[in-house]
Structures are given as C-alpha cells and as structure tokens.
XYZ file of C-alpha atoms in Angstrom:
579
model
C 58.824 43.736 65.178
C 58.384 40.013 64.733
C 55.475 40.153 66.501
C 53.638 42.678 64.728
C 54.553 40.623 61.240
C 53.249 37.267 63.014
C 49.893 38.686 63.598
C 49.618 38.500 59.814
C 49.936 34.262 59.977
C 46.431 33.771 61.231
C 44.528 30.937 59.239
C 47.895 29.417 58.167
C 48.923 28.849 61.986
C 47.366 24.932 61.601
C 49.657 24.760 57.892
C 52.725 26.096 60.222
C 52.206 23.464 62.689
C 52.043 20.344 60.565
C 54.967 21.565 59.297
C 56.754 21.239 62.437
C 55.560 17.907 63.574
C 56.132 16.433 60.610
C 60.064 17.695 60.697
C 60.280 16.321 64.078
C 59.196 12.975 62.629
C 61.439 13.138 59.125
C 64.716 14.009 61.761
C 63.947 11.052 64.551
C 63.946 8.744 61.066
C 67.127 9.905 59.775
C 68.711 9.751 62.779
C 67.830 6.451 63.457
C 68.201 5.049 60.201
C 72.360 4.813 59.918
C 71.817 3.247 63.744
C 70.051 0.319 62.613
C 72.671 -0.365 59.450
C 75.608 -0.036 61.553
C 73.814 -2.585 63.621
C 72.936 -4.636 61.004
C 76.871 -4.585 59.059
C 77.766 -6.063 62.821
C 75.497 -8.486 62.760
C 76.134 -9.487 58.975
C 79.829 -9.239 59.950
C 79.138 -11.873 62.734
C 76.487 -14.286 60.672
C 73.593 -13.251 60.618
C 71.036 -15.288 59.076
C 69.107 -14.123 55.705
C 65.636 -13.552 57.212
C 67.333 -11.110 59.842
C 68.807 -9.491 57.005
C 65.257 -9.217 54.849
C 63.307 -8.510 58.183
C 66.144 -5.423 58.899
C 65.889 -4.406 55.063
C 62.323 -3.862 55.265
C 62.622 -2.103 58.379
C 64.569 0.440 57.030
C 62.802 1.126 53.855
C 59.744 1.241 55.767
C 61.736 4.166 57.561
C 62.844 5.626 54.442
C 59.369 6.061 52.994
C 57.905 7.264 56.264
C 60.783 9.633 56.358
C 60.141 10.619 52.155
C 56.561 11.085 53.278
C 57.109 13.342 56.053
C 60.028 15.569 54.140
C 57.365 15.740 51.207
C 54.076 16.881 53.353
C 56.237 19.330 55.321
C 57.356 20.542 51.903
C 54.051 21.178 51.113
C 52.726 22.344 54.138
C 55.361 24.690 54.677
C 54.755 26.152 50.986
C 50.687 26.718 51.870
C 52.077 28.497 55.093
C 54.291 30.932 53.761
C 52.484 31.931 50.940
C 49.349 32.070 52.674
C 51.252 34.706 55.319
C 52.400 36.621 52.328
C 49.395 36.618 51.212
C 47.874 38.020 54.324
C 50.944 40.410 54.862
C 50.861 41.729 50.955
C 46.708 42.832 52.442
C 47.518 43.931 55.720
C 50.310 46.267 54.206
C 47.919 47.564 51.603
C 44.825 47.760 53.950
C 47.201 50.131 56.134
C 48.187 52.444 53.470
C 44.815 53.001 52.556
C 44.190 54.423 55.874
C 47.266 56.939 55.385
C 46.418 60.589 55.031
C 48.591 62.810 52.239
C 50.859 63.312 55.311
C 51.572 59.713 55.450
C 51.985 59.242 51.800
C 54.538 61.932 51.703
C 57.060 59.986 53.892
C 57.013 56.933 51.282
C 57.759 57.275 47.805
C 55.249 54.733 45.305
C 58.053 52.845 44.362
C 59.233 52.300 47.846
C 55.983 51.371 48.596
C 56.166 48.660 46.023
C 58.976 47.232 46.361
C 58.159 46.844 50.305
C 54.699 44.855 48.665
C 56.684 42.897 46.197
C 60.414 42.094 46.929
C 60.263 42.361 50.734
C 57.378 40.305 51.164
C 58.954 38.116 49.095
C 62.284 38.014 51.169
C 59.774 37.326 54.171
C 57.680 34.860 52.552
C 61.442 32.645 51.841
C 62.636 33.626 56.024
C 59.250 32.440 57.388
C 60.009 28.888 55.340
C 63.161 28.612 56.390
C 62.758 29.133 59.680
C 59.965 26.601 60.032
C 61.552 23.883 58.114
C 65.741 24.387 57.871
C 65.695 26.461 61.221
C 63.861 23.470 63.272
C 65.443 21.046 60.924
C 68.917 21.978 61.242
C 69.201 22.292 65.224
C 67.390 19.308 66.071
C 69.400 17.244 63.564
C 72.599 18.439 65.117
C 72.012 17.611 68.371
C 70.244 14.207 67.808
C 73.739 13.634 65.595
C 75.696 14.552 67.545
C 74.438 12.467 70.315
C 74.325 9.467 68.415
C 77.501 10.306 67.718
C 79.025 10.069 70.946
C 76.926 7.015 71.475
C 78.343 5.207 68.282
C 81.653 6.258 68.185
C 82.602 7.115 71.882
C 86.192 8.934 71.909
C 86.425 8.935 68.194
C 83.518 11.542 68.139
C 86.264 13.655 69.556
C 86.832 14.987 66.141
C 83.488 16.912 65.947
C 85.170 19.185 68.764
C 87.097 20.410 66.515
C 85.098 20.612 63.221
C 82.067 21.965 64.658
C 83.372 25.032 65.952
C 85.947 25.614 62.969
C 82.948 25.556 60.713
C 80.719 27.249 62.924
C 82.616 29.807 63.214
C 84.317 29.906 59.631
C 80.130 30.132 58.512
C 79.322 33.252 60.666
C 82.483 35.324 59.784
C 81.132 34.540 56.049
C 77.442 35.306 57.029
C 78.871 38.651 58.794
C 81.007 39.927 55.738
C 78.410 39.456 53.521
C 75.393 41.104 55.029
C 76.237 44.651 54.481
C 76.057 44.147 50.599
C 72.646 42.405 51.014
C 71.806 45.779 52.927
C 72.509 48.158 50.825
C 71.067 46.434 47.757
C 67.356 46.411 49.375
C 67.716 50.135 49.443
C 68.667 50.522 45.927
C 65.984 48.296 44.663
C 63.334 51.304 45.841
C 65.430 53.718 43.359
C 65.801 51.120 40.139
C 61.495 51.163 40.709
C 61.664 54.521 40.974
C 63.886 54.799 37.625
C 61.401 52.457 35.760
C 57.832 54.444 37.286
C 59.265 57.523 36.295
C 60.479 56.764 32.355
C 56.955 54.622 31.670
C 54.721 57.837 33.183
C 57.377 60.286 31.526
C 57.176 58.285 28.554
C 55.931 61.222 26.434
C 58.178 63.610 27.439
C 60.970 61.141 27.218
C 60.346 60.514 23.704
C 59.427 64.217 22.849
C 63.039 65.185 23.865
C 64.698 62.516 22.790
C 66.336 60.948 25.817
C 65.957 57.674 25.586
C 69.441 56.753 25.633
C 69.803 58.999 28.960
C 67.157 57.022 30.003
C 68.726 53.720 29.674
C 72.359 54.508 30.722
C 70.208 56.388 34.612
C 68.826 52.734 34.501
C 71.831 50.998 33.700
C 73.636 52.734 36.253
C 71.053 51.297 39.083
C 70.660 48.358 37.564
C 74.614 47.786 37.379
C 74.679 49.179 41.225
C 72.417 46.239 42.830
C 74.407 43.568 40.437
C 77.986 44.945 42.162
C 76.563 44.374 45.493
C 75.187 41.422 44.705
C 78.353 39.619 42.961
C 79.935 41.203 46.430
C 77.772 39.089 49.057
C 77.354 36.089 46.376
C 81.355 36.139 46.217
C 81.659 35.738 49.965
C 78.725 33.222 50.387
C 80.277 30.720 47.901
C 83.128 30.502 50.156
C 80.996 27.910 52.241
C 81.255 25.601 49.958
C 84.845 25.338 49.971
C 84.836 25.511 53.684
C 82.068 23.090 53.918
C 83.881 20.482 51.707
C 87.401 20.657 53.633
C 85.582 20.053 57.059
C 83.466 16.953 55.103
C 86.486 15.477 53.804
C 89.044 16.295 57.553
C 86.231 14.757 59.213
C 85.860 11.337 56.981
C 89.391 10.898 56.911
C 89.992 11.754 60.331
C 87.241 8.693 61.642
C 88.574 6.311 58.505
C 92.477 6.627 59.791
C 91.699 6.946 63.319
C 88.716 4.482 63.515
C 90.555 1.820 61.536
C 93.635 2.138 63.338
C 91.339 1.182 66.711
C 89.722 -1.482 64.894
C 92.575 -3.133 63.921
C 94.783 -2.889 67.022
C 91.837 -3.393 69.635
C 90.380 -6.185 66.999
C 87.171 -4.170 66.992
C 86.765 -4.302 70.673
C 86.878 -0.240 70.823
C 85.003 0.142 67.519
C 84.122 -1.676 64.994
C 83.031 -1.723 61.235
C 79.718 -0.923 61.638
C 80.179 2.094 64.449
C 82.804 3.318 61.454
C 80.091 3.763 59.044
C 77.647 5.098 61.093
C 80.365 7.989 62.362
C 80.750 9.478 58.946
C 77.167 8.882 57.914
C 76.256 11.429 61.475
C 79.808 13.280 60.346
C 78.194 14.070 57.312
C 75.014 15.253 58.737
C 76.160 17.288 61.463
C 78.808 19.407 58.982
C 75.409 19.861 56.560
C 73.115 20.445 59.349
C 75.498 23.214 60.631
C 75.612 24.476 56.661
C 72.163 24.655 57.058
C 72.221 26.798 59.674
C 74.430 29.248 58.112
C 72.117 29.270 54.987
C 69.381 30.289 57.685
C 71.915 32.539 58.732
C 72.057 34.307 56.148
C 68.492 34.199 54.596
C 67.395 35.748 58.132
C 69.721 38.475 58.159
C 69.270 39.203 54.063
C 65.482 39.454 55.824
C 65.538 41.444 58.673
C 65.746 44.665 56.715
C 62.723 43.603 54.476
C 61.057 43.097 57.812
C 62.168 46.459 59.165
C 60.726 47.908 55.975
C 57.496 46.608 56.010
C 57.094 47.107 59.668
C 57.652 50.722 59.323
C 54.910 50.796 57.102
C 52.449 48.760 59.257
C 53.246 51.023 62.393
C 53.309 54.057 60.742
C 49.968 55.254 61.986
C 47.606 57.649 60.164
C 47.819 61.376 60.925
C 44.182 62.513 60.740
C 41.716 60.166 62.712
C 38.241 60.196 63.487
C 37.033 61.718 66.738
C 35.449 59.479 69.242
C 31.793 60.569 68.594
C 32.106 62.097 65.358
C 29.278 63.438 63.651
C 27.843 61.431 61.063
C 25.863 64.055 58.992
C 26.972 67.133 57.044
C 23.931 69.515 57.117
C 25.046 71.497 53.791
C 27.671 72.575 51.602
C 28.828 76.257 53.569
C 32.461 76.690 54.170
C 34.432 79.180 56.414
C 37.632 79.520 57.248
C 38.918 80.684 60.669
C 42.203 82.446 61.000
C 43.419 79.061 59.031
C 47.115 78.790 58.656
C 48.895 75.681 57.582
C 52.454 74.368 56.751
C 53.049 70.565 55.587
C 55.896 70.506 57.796
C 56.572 71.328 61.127
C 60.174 71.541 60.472
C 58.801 74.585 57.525
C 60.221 77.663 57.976
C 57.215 79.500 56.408
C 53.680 79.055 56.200
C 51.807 77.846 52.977
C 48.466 79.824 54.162
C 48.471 82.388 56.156
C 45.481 84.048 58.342
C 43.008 82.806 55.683
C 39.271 83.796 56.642
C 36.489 82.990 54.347
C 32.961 82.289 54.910
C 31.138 80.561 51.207
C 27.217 79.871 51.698
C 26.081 76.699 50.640
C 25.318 76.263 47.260
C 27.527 79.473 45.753
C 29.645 79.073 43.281
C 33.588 79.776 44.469
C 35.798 80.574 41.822
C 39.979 80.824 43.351
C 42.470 82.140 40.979
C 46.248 83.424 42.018
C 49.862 82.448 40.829
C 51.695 79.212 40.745
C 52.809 78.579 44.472
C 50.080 80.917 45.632
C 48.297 78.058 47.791
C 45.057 76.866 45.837
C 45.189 73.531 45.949
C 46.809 73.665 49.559
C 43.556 75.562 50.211
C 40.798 73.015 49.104
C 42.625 69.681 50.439
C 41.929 71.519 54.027
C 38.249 71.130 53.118
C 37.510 67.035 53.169
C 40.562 67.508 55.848
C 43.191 65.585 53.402
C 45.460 67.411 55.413
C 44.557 69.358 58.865
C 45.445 73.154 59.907
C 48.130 74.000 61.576
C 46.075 77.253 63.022
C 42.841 77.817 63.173
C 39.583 75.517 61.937
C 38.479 74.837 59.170
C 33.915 74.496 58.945
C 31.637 72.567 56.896
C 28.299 72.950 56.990
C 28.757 74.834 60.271
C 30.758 72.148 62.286
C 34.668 71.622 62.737
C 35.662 69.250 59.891
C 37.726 67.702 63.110
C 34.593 66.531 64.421
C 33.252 64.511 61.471
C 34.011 60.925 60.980
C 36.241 61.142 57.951
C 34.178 59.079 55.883
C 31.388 60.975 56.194
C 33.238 64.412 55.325
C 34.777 63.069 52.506
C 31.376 61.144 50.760
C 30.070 65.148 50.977
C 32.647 66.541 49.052
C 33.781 65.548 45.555
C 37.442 66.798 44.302
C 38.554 66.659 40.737
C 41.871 66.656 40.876
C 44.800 68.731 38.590
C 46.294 65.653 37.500
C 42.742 63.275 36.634
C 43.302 60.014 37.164
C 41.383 56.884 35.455
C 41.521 53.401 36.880
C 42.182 50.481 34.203
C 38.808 49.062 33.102
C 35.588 50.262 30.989
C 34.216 53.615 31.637
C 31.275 52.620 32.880
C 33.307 51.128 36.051
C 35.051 54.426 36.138
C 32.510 56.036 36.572
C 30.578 54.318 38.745
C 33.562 55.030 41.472
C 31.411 58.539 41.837
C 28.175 56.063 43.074
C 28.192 52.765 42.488
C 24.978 52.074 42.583
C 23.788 54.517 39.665
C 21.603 53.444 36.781
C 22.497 53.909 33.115
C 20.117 56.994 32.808
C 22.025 58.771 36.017
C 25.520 57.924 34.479
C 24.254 59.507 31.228
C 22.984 62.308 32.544
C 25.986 62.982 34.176
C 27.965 62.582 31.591
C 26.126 64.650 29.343
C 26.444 68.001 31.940
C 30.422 66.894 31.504
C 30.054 67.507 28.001
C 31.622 63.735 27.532
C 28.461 61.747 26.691
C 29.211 63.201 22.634
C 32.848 61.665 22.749
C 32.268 58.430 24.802
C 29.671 57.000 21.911
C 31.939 57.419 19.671
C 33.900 54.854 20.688
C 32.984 51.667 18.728
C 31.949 49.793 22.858
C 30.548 53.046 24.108
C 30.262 53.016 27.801
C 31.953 50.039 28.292
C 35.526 51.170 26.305
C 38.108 49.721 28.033
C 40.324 52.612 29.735
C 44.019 51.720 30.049
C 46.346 52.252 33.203
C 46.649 55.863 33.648
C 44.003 56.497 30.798
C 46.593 57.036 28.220
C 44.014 55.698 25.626
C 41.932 59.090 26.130
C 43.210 62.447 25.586
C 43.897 64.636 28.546
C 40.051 66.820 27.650
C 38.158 63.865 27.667
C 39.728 62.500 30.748
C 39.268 65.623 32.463
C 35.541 65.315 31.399
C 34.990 61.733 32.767
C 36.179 62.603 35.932
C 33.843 65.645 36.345
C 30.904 63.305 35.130
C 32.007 60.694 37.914
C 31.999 63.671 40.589
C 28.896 64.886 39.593
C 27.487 61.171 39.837
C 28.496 61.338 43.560
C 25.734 64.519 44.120
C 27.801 65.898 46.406
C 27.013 69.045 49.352
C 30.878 70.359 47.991
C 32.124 69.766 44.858
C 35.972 71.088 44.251
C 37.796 71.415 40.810
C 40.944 71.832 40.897
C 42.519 73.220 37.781
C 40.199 70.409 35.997
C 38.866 72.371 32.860
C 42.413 73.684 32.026
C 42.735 70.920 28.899
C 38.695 71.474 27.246
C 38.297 74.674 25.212
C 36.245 77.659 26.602
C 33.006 76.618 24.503
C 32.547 73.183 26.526
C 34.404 74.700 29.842
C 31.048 77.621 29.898
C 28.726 74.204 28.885
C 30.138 72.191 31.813
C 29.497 75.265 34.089
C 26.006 75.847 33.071
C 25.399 72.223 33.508
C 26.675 72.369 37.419
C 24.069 75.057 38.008
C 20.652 73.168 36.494
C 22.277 69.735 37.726
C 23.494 70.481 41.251
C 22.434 74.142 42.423
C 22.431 73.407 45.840
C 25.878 72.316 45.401
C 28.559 74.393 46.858
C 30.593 74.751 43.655
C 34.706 75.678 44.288
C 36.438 76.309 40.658
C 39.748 76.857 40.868
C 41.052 78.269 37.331
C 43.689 79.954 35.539
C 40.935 81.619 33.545
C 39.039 84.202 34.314
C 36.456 83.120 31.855
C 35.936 79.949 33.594
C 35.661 82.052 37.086
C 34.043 85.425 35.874
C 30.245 83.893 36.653
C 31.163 83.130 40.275
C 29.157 84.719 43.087
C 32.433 85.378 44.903
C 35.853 84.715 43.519
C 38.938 84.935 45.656
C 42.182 85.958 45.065
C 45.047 84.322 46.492
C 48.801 86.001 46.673
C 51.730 84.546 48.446
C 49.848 82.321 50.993
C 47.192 84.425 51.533
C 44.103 86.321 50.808
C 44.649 89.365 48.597
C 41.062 89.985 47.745
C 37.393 88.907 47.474
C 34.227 90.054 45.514
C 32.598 89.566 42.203
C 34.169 90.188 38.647
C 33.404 93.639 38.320
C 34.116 94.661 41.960
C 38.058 92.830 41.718
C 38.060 94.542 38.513
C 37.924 97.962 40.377
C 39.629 96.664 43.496
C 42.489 94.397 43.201
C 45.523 94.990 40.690
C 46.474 91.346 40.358
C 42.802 90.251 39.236
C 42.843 92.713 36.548
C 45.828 92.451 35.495
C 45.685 88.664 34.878
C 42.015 89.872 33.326
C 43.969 92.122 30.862
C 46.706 90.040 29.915
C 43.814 87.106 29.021
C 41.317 89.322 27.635
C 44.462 91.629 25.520
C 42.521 94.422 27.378
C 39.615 95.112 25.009
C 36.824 94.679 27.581
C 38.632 97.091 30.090
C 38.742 99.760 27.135
C-alpha cells in the first residue's frame, strides 16, 4: 500500500532527500551544542581566560546559525516535497478514475470520490512531512540524547530508565484510545459531501418544497456527528500535555536533587556543574523528542485510513479494457444484437435485458420507446460498450464491440444523454468537446440543425456566453439543444439520444429530426422517446417491455401489431388518428 502511494513522489525524490540530510545535520548540532556549554561552565568555573570564553561563544553561535539554517531549508524542502507528492497523487488519482468504466463508478459515490481527492490527500500530504522531518528527527535525536546522556551524566542518567518508558508508554495508550474516533470521522466526512452535493444540485426542488430548514438540521446532524468524534480523539490527545509536563518536571528535579546532592558530597568529583546542566538540557530533549514521536504517532495512524482510501481507488482496476490487437477502425454505423442479456450485477437476481436480438443497418433511423424500467438506456450504453453483456455480443459495424480499442468505439458513436450536462465555460468551448478542432462555420451549422443557433445570439456574447457549473444559466430546452449541436459536431457512424428532446416542444423536436437526416444521413440515428411523434418517422422502431423485446416494425405495422405501441399512441394522440 505504501508502495503503490510512493510511486506518486517521483520528481520530488531530490526535495525528499535534502530534507533528510539536512535533519541529520540540524540534530548532530543540537546535540552537540549543550556539550560544548557544559564544557565551557567547567572551564569558566575553573578560570578560564576571556578569549577562551569569546573563542567558545563564537563557536557556538556559529553552531546555532548552521543549525537555524539547516531547520529552515529542511522546512522548506520538506514543504516543496509534500506538496509536490500531493500534487502528483491528487493527478494520479484523477488520471485513474478517468479510466473507470460505469461499473467502476458505481462502487464510489462523487462525494466519496472527493473527499478521497481533497481531505485524504491532504491527511497524506501532512504524514509524508512528518515522517520525513519529525519521524527522522525524533529517533535520531533520542538516541544521540540519550547517549550523550549517559556520557555526561553517567549513573545519574539512570532516571531516563524510568521516564522514557513511563512516557512511552503513557503516549501510545493515548495514541491507541484515540484512533478509533479519527476513524470513524474520515468515513463521515464522505456523507457531510454527500449532504452538501445533494442540497446545491437539488437546490430547485429544495426551494420549490420548502425544505430548507430540513435541509439544514440533515446537515447539522453530520456536521454535529464529525465535531463529537472529533472533541472525542482531541479530548484524549490533550492528555499528552499533561503527561508530557509531569515527566519534564520528575525528570529536572530528579537530576537537580540527585545531581547536586553528588556534587556536593563528592565535591564535583562524580559530577559537576556543568554535566548538571547539560543532563536536563538532553532531559528535556529526549521527553520532547519522544512527544514527537507520539505526535507522529498519531498523525500516521489518523493517515493510514486516508491512505487505505485512496489506494482502493488507485488499484481498483477498470472493468472493460482494450483487447490486445484491437481494431482501430469502425467500418459503419450497423448494429445487431446477439441473444444479448445483461445484469449490472452479478449478485442480480434478474436480468435487465433479456434475449435481445436486433440487427439496425447503418444509417437507419432507430426510434426505442417502452415504460420506465423497461431497459432503454441499459440498451444503448451496451453500444460504445459503457458497460459489457453479460450474454451474448453486442456488433458494430459488423465486428464484436469487444474487439475494438475503446477509444476508437467510443469517437464513432455520440450519446446525448437524459440528464445533459454542460461544462463551466463559454459555449463555444462546450461545444467544441464534440471536435475540437471545428471552425466557426461547422459549429454554426451544427448548431443551427439543433435548432439552438436562434437562442444562443441572443445572448448579449453570443457564442462565447459563459455557461455556469451544471448549466443552470440555460434552461433545460436549450441545454438539451447544445448538447445535440456538440454531438452532431462529432459526425459520428452512431449517434444515440437518449430521452434528449423530452424538454423542446414538438415544432423544434420534428426541426431537429429533419436536420439529422440532410446533416448526417449516413448516420445510424437511435432516438429513444417517450413520444411517438418524435419516433413515428423511424424506419424501424422497437418496443421494449420488461427487459425485453416486445415488438419491431414501422408506425403503421406496431399500430396493427403490438397493443402497448398503440396504446401509448392513443393515450398521446386522445385517439383521433386511430378513428
């Protein structure tokens, strides 16, 4: 698991390094630097001259500097390092979900998949600078301490025997008691996001009902959840500082009683003044260095569910792949399906097609109508293999849409979508998504067969309106429109829409359909509709029931034929045509 997140370091390794040689330096300083007073208080203590005294001096503010200087470019070396790997971790993780199929998708919710991006690359970003500053920091100083220690203060050093492992261990029963709030609270985070992505898109219907106060007391509730847990772990943490200061304060008086008592009665032959104040100078950094390394402690474990989080998004690998020699040409636009059944799960207990066989010629127009639930859009995402069969195979242009490469399957076929969706920035960017390298006369054109060229210079910037997140500053017609006019910019062999007329009005839903036959007539055209009006021109127009196929022809033949195409037809049409 580590591992797989270090991979994401790369150009920041040099940045990580630095950092850790110039640690080593700053702790050989420190270290050193109470060694060389409590030599010179001896030798002040047994007359030393005043150059000694200068020459010492200078010494150790030269070592103080070189120390400030070291502390300060690790500081800043260690900052370029771990925001560079969050940097590189915040694209890896997005570069991987862009390879996820629908199937993928489904396992994540969006605001799990932020808060993975933002707060637990965040958590990351803090562990990977503590461990290459405190986590080398705080070992190294302990044992050079403690050493010197020994050295300085001989049997008096004693004492850390028992502080060390009273703290030690008082600092990971603390750690231990307070990870399981830190736990629970990344887990929460994913459904406050979820609160707030569902109220701003729902804002509408939010404020249509009235339920904003709902709203805030469901957010309230999650918010107040992660503060609980929080105030939990924070209320165990702070007991280190208690802890912390009684083991400071044993420790100094412990060397000041026992220490002077030695001085006095051996008349500083076992210690002596200077070996005093250099104990509780190391005292003092050994108790913080082992503070330190409860702090890392702590951060690491907070962490290591962040990290299990984003790893299971950066293994999770893609369900539909390309085939080893994939063909890398779609000859046209036919279709045909092949005893096709399909479930999303495996775990389903019943199919969502069933024994579905169709063969479309390229360049007919395919019009699909049935109930809610009855498998339509299930139907077209097997097309540009969004999802893949669970029986059967599904053909484009006379090949197994298993054995093109996936980018080449997908550039054929164009989808407008039931729920249209506009990026933020000027429609002329929009649009360009469909090919962006058409001119201004191709984008027009387009858009005038979408019937949105009218509407779009009407807007006081024209083709370069600004479109907010979502498209919320267009109404639901006109973004239905843009997104036709950016599939039709695409020119694709297949072009499926799903639903996508259901918010124009039947005047510009026939124009739009008149413009797909003098614009792309080689274009295998799929309409899926709740109208009949917007299907009854179709050279074949399929009826779907339950999961499967309940019948297939023209207009007037499912007129005579199937019982659920003319009734819809007669409900619609109030029966005046059948009369």
């Amino acid at each position: 698991m580590y591992k797989r997140l270090l991979k994401s370091v790369r150009e920041y390794k040099m940045p990580t390094i630095l950092t850790l040689i110039f640690i080593v330096g700053e702790v050989i300083i420190e270290v050193l630097i109470p060694f060389i007073t409590a030599d010179l208080v001896n030798r002040i203590k047994a007359g030393a001259d005043m150059s000694y005294i200068v020459k010492t001096g200078m010494i150790l503010v030269g070592m103080a500097v070189i120390s400030l200087c070291c502390g300060g470019i690790a500081g800043f070396t260690s900052a370029k390092a771990s925001a560079g790997f969050a940097k590189n971790l915040r694209h890896d993780i997005f570069s991987k979900i862009q390879t996820y199929t629908f199937e993928n998708i489904d396992k994540f919710s969006s605001s799990s998949l932020v808060t993975r991006m933002t707060t637990d690359v965040q958590n990351v970003q803090m562990a990977y600078m503590t461990v290459i500053r405190m986590a080398v920091r705080a070992p190294l100083m302990l044992i050079f301490a403690v050493i010197m220690a020994w050295t300085m203060g001989g049997s008096l050093a004693a004492t850390f025997v028992v502080v060390i492992p009273v703290l030690g261990m008082g600092l990971l029963i603390i750690s231990r008691k307070a990870m399981p709030a830190f736990h629970r609270v990344f887990r929460k985070y994913d459904k406050l996001n979820e609160a707030i992505e569902e109220n701003v898109r729902a804002m509408r219907v939010v404020k249509g009902f009235s339920r904003e106060e709902y709203e805030k007391e469901k957010f309230s509730d999650a918010s107040d959840n992660i503060r609980r847990d929080f105030t939990k772990a924070e209320r165990i943490v702070a007991m280190n500082s208690p802890l912390m200061q009684f083991c400071v304060y044993f420790n100094s008086v412990f060397i000041l009683l026992v220490g002077s008592k030695l001085a006095i009665t051996s008349q500083g032959a076992a210690i002596n003044v200077g070996q005093i104040s250099a104990m509780l100078t190391y005292g003092i950094q050994i108790l913080m260095q082992l503070m330190m390394l409860s702090m890392v402690y702590v951060i690491l474990t907070m962490s290591n569910e962040s990290i299990k989080r984003i790893c299971e998004v950066l293994t999770e690998e893609p369900m539909l792949r390309s085939p080893e020699k994939p063909l890398c040409e779609v000859a046209d636009g036919s279709v045909d399906f092949e005893n096709v059944s399909f479930k999303y799960s495996e775990k389903a207990e019943r199919y969502s097609l069933e024994n579905i066989n169709l063969h479309i010629k390229s360049g007919m127009t395919v019009g699909v109508i049935g109930g809610t639930g009855a498998g339509k859009s299930t139907l077209v995402q097997l097309i540009p293999r969004l999802y893949d069969t669970t029986v059967g195979s599904v053909k484009v242009g006379g090949k197994d849409v298993k054995e093109y490469e996936l980018n080449t399957l997908r550039s054929s076929v164009a989808m407008v979508l039931q729920k249209n969706l506009l990026f933020a920035g000027t429609i002329n960017e929009n649009l360009r998504w469909g090919n962006e390298n058409a001119t201004r006369e191709e984008i027009e054109e387009a858009c005038k067969l979408a019937q949105a060229d009218d509407f779009i210079r009407q807007f006081p910037d024209g083709y370069e309106t600004m479109i907010e997140q979502g498209g919320t500053n267009v109404s639901g017609g006109q973004k239905q429109r843009l997104c036709i006019a950016r599939a039709l910019l695409k020119r694709p062999k297949i072009l499926i829409l799903d639903d996508s007329t259901s918010a124009v009005d039947m005047k510009t839903d026939a124009l739009i359909r008149d413009g797909f036959r003098r614009y792309i007539p080689e274009t295998t055209k799929i309409i899926i509709a709740q109208r009949i009006a917007s299907v009854r021109d179709s050279d074949m127009i399929i009826v779907l029931d339950n999961g499967g196929v309940s019948a297939v022809g023209t207009h007037e033949e499912l007129l005579k034929t199937s019982p659920i195409y003319r009734e819809v037809y007669e409900q619609q049409s109030g029966g005046e045509e059948a009369a």
